[in-house]
Amino acid sequence: MNGDAVRAIRIYAGLTQEAFARKLGVSKSCVAEAESGRRPVSPALRIKIAQMYGVSPEIKKAIADAKASAELAAL
């Protein structure tokens, strides 16, 4: 899971970075830095996100869409 996936899940959940961080029990800067790539997504954060949001087809689609969007932006 990378920052694009974290952002995709947060947006899919309809949350701001602050609200997402609060639900996960981390700081807003942790979420912001993970989303921007300034900080790697730690194993602990991955586990928290998976426990909270699972890996439903909708989440997988949101992640795939975010990756495709990032790839297109890089062209």
Short mmCIF file of N, CA and C in Angstrom, two decimals:
data_model
loop_
_atom_site.label_atom_id
_atom_site.label_comp_id
_atom_site.label_asym_id
_atom_site.label_seq_id
_atom_site.Cartn_x
_atom_site.Cartn_y
_atom_site.Cartn_z
N MET A 1 0.86 -1.18 0.00
CA MET A 1 0.00 0.00 0.00
C MET A 1 0.90 1.23 0.00
N ASN A 2 0.60 2.14 -0.90
CA ASN A 2 1.37 3.37 -0.96
C ASN A 2 0.47 4.57 -0.61
N GLY A 3 1.03 5.76 -0.76
CA GLY A 3 0.27 6.96 -0.42
C GLY A 3 -0.97 7.17 -1.27
N ASP A 4 -0.89 6.78 -2.55
CA ASP A 4 -2.07 6.91 -3.41
C ASP A 4 -3.20 6.03 -2.91
N ALA A 5 -2.86 4.84 -2.43
CA ALA A 5 -3.88 3.93 -1.90
C ALA A 5 -4.50 4.49 -0.62
N VAL A 6 -3.66 5.05 0.24
CA VAL A 6 -4.17 5.66 1.48
C VAL A 6 -5.15 6.78 1.13
N ARG A 7 -4.75 7.64 0.20
CA ARG A 7 -5.62 8.76 -0.22
C ARG A 7 -6.93 8.23 -0.82
N ALA A 8 -6.82 7.19 -1.65
CA ALA A 8 -8.02 6.63 -2.29
C ALA A 8 -8.99 6.10 -1.25
N ILE A 9 -8.48 5.41 -0.27
CA ILE A 9 -9.36 4.85 0.78
C ILE A 9 -9.99 5.99 1.58
N ARG A 10 -9.19 7.01 1.92
CA ARG A 10 -9.73 8.13 2.69
C ARG A 10 -10.83 8.85 1.92
N ILE A 11 -10.58 9.09 0.64
CA ILE A 11 -11.58 9.78 -0.19
C ILE A 11 -12.82 8.91 -0.37
N TYR A 12 -12.61 7.61 -0.59
CA TYR A 12 -13.73 6.69 -0.71
C TYR A 12 -14.60 6.73 0.55
N ALA A 13 -13.92 6.85 1.72
CA ALA A 13 -14.66 6.91 2.99
C ALA A 13 -15.31 8.27 3.22
N GLY A 14 -14.98 9.25 2.37
CA GLY A 14 -15.59 10.58 2.50
C GLY A 14 -15.06 11.37 3.69
N LEU A 15 -13.79 11.16 4.03
CA LEU A 15 -13.22 11.80 5.21
C LEU A 15 -12.12 12.78 4.84
N THR A 16 -11.98 13.80 5.65
CA THR A 16 -10.84 14.70 5.54
C THR A 16 -9.62 13.98 6.11
N GLN A 17 -8.45 14.52 5.87
CA GLN A 17 -7.25 13.91 6.47
C GLN A 17 -7.35 13.90 7.99
N GLU A 18 -7.87 14.96 8.54
CA GLU A 18 -7.99 15.06 9.99
C GLU A 18 -8.95 14.00 10.55
N ALA A 19 -10.11 13.85 9.93
CA ALA A 19 -11.09 12.86 10.40
C ALA A 19 -10.57 11.44 10.20
N PHE A 20 -9.90 11.18 9.08
CA PHE A 20 -9.33 9.87 8.81
C PHE A 20 -8.27 9.53 9.86
N ALA A 21 -7.41 10.50 10.15
CA ALA A 21 -6.37 10.30 11.15
C ALA A 21 -6.98 10.01 12.52
N ARG A 22 -8.01 10.75 12.87
CA ARG A 22 -8.67 10.56 14.17
C ARG A 22 -9.24 9.15 14.27
N LYS A 23 -9.90 8.67 13.19
CA LYS A 23 -10.48 7.32 13.20
C LYS A 23 -9.40 6.25 13.33
N LEU A 24 -8.23 6.52 12.75
CA LEU A 24 -7.14 5.55 12.79
C LEU A 24 -6.27 5.68 14.04
N GLY A 25 -6.46 6.76 14.78
CA GLY A 25 -5.67 6.97 15.99
C GLY A 25 -4.24 7.42 15.70
N VAL A 26 -4.09 8.18 14.61
CA VAL A 26 -2.77 8.73 14.26
C VAL A 26 -2.92 10.23 14.05
N SER A 27 -1.80 10.91 13.85
CA SER A 27 -1.86 12.36 13.64
C SER A 27 -2.23 12.67 12.19
N LYS A 28 -2.74 13.88 12.01
CA LYS A 28 -3.07 14.34 10.66
C LYS A 28 -1.80 14.39 9.81
N SER A 29 -0.68 14.79 10.41
CA SER A 29 0.56 14.87 9.64
C SER A 29 1.01 13.49 9.19
N CYS A 30 0.72 12.46 9.97
CA CYS A 30 1.05 11.08 9.56
C CYS A 30 0.31 10.73 8.28
N VAL A 31 -0.97 11.06 8.23
CA VAL A 31 -1.78 10.77 7.04
C VAL A 31 -1.31 11.63 5.87
N ALA A 32 -1.11 12.91 6.10
CA ALA A 32 -0.70 13.82 5.02
C ALA A 32 0.66 13.41 4.44
N GLU A 33 1.60 13.07 5.29
CA GLU A 33 2.93 12.68 4.82
C GLU A 33 2.90 11.33 4.12
N ALA A 34 2.07 10.41 4.58
CA ALA A 34 1.94 9.11 3.90
C ALA A 34 1.32 9.31 2.53
N GLU A 35 0.28 10.13 2.44
CA GLU A 35 -0.38 10.37 1.16
C GLU A 35 0.55 11.03 0.15
N SER A 36 1.39 11.93 0.62
CA SER A 36 2.27 12.67 -0.29
C SER A 36 3.55 11.91 -0.64
N GLY A 37 3.80 10.83 0.06
CA GLY A 37 5.00 10.05 -0.19
C GLY A 37 6.22 10.52 0.60
N ARG A 38 6.05 11.54 1.44
CA ARG A 38 7.16 12.02 2.26
C ARG A 38 7.49 11.04 3.38
N ARG A 39 6.55 10.16 3.66
CA ARG A 39 6.72 9.17 4.72
C ARG A 39 6.18 7.85 4.20
N PRO A 40 6.92 6.75 4.41
CA PRO A 40 6.38 5.46 3.95
C PRO A 40 5.15 5.07 4.79
N VAL A 41 4.28 4.30 4.19
CA VAL A 41 3.11 3.81 4.91
C VAL A 41 3.60 2.64 5.78
N SER A 42 3.58 2.85 7.07
CA SER A 42 4.14 1.85 7.99
C SER A 42 3.26 0.61 8.03
N PRO A 43 3.86 -0.53 8.42
CA PRO A 43 3.05 -1.74 8.58
C PRO A 43 1.90 -1.54 9.58
N ALA A 44 2.16 -0.78 10.65
CA ALA A 44 1.11 -0.54 11.65
C ALA A 44 -0.06 0.23 11.04
N LEU A 45 0.25 1.23 10.21
CA LEU A 45 -0.82 2.02 9.58
C LEU A 45 -1.58 1.16 8.58
N ARG A 46 -0.87 0.32 7.84
CA ARG A 46 -1.54 -0.59 6.90
C ARG A 46 -2.52 -1.50 7.62
N ILE A 47 -2.10 -2.02 8.76
CA ILE A 47 -2.97 -2.92 9.54
C ILE A 47 -4.20 -2.16 10.03
N LYS A 48 -3.99 -0.95 10.55
CA LYS A 48 -5.14 -0.16 11.04
C LYS A 48 -6.14 0.11 9.93
N ILE A 49 -5.63 0.47 8.74
CA ILE A 49 -6.52 0.76 7.62
C ILE A 49 -7.26 -0.50 7.19
N ALA A 50 -6.54 -1.62 7.11
CA ALA A 50 -7.18 -2.88 6.71
C ALA A 50 -8.23 -3.31 7.72
N GLN A 51 -7.95 -3.15 9.01
CA GLN A 51 -8.93 -3.52 10.03
C GLN A 51 -10.16 -2.64 9.96
N MET A 52 -9.96 -1.37 9.66
CA MET A 52 -11.08 -0.43 9.65
C MET A 52 -11.90 -0.53 8.35
N TYR A 53 -11.20 -0.68 7.21
CA TYR A 53 -11.88 -0.59 5.92
C TYR A 53 -11.88 -1.88 5.12
N GLY A 54 -11.12 -2.88 5.55
CA GLY A 54 -11.11 -4.17 4.86
C GLY A 54 -10.55 -4.07 3.46
N VAL A 55 -10.83 -5.07 2.68
CA VAL A 55 -10.37 -5.12 1.30
C VAL A 55 -11.54 -5.49 0.39
N SER A 56 -12.63 -4.79 0.57
CA SER A 56 -13.82 -5.04 -0.23
C SER A 56 -13.55 -4.70 -1.70
N PRO A 57 -14.38 -5.18 -2.60
CA PRO A 57 -14.21 -4.83 -4.01
C PRO A 57 -14.21 -3.31 -4.25
N GLU A 58 -14.99 -2.58 -3.47
CA GLU A 58 -15.04 -1.13 -3.63
C GLU A 58 -13.71 -0.49 -3.25
N ILE A 59 -13.11 -0.97 -2.18
CA ILE A 59 -11.80 -0.45 -1.75
C ILE A 59 -10.75 -0.79 -2.80
N LYS A 60 -10.76 -2.03 -3.28
CA LYS A 60 -9.80 -2.43 -4.31
C LYS A 60 -9.96 -1.57 -5.57
N LYS A 61 -11.19 -1.26 -5.95
CA LYS A 61 -11.43 -0.42 -7.13
C LYS A 61 -10.92 1.00 -6.89
N ALA A 62 -11.16 1.53 -5.70
CA ALA A 62 -10.69 2.88 -5.39
C ALA A 62 -9.16 2.94 -5.48
N ILE A 63 -8.48 1.91 -4.99
CA ILE A 63 -7.02 1.87 -5.06
C ILE A 63 -6.56 1.76 -6.51
N ALA A 64 -7.20 0.87 -7.27
CA ALA A 64 -6.83 0.70 -8.68
C ALA A 64 -7.04 1.99 -9.46
N ASP A 65 -8.14 2.68 -9.21
CA ASP A 65 -8.42 3.95 -9.89
C ASP A 65 -7.36 5.00 -9.53
N ALA A 66 -6.95 5.03 -8.25
CA ALA A 66 -5.93 5.99 -7.83
C ALA A 66 -4.59 5.70 -8.50
N LYS A 67 -4.24 4.42 -8.60
CA LYS A 67 -2.99 4.05 -9.26
C LYS A 67 -3.03 4.43 -10.73
N ALA A 68 -4.14 4.16 -11.40
CA ALA A 68 -4.28 4.50 -12.82
C ALA A 68 -4.17 6.01 -13.00
N SER A 69 -4.78 6.76 -12.12
CA SER A 69 -4.74 8.22 -12.21
C SER A 69 -3.31 8.72 -12.03
N ALA A 70 -2.59 8.14 -11.07
CA ALA A 70 -1.20 8.55 -10.83
C ALA A 70 -0.33 8.21 -12.03
N GLU A 71 -0.57 7.06 -12.64
CA GLU A 71 0.20 6.66 -13.82
C GLU A 71 -0.07 7.60 -15.00
N LEU A 72 -1.33 7.98 -15.17
CA LEU A 72 -1.66 8.91 -16.25
C LEU A 72 -1.04 10.27 -16.01
N ALA A 73 -1.02 10.70 -14.76
CA ALA A 73 -0.44 12.01 -14.43
C ALA A 73 1.06 12.02 -14.70
N ALA A 74 1.69 10.86 -14.61
CA ALA A 74 3.14 10.78 -14.80
C ALA A 74 3.52 10.83 -16.29
N LEU A 75 2.55 10.62 -17.17
CA LEU A 75 2.86 10.63 -18.62
C LEU A 75 3.14 12.00 -19.15
#
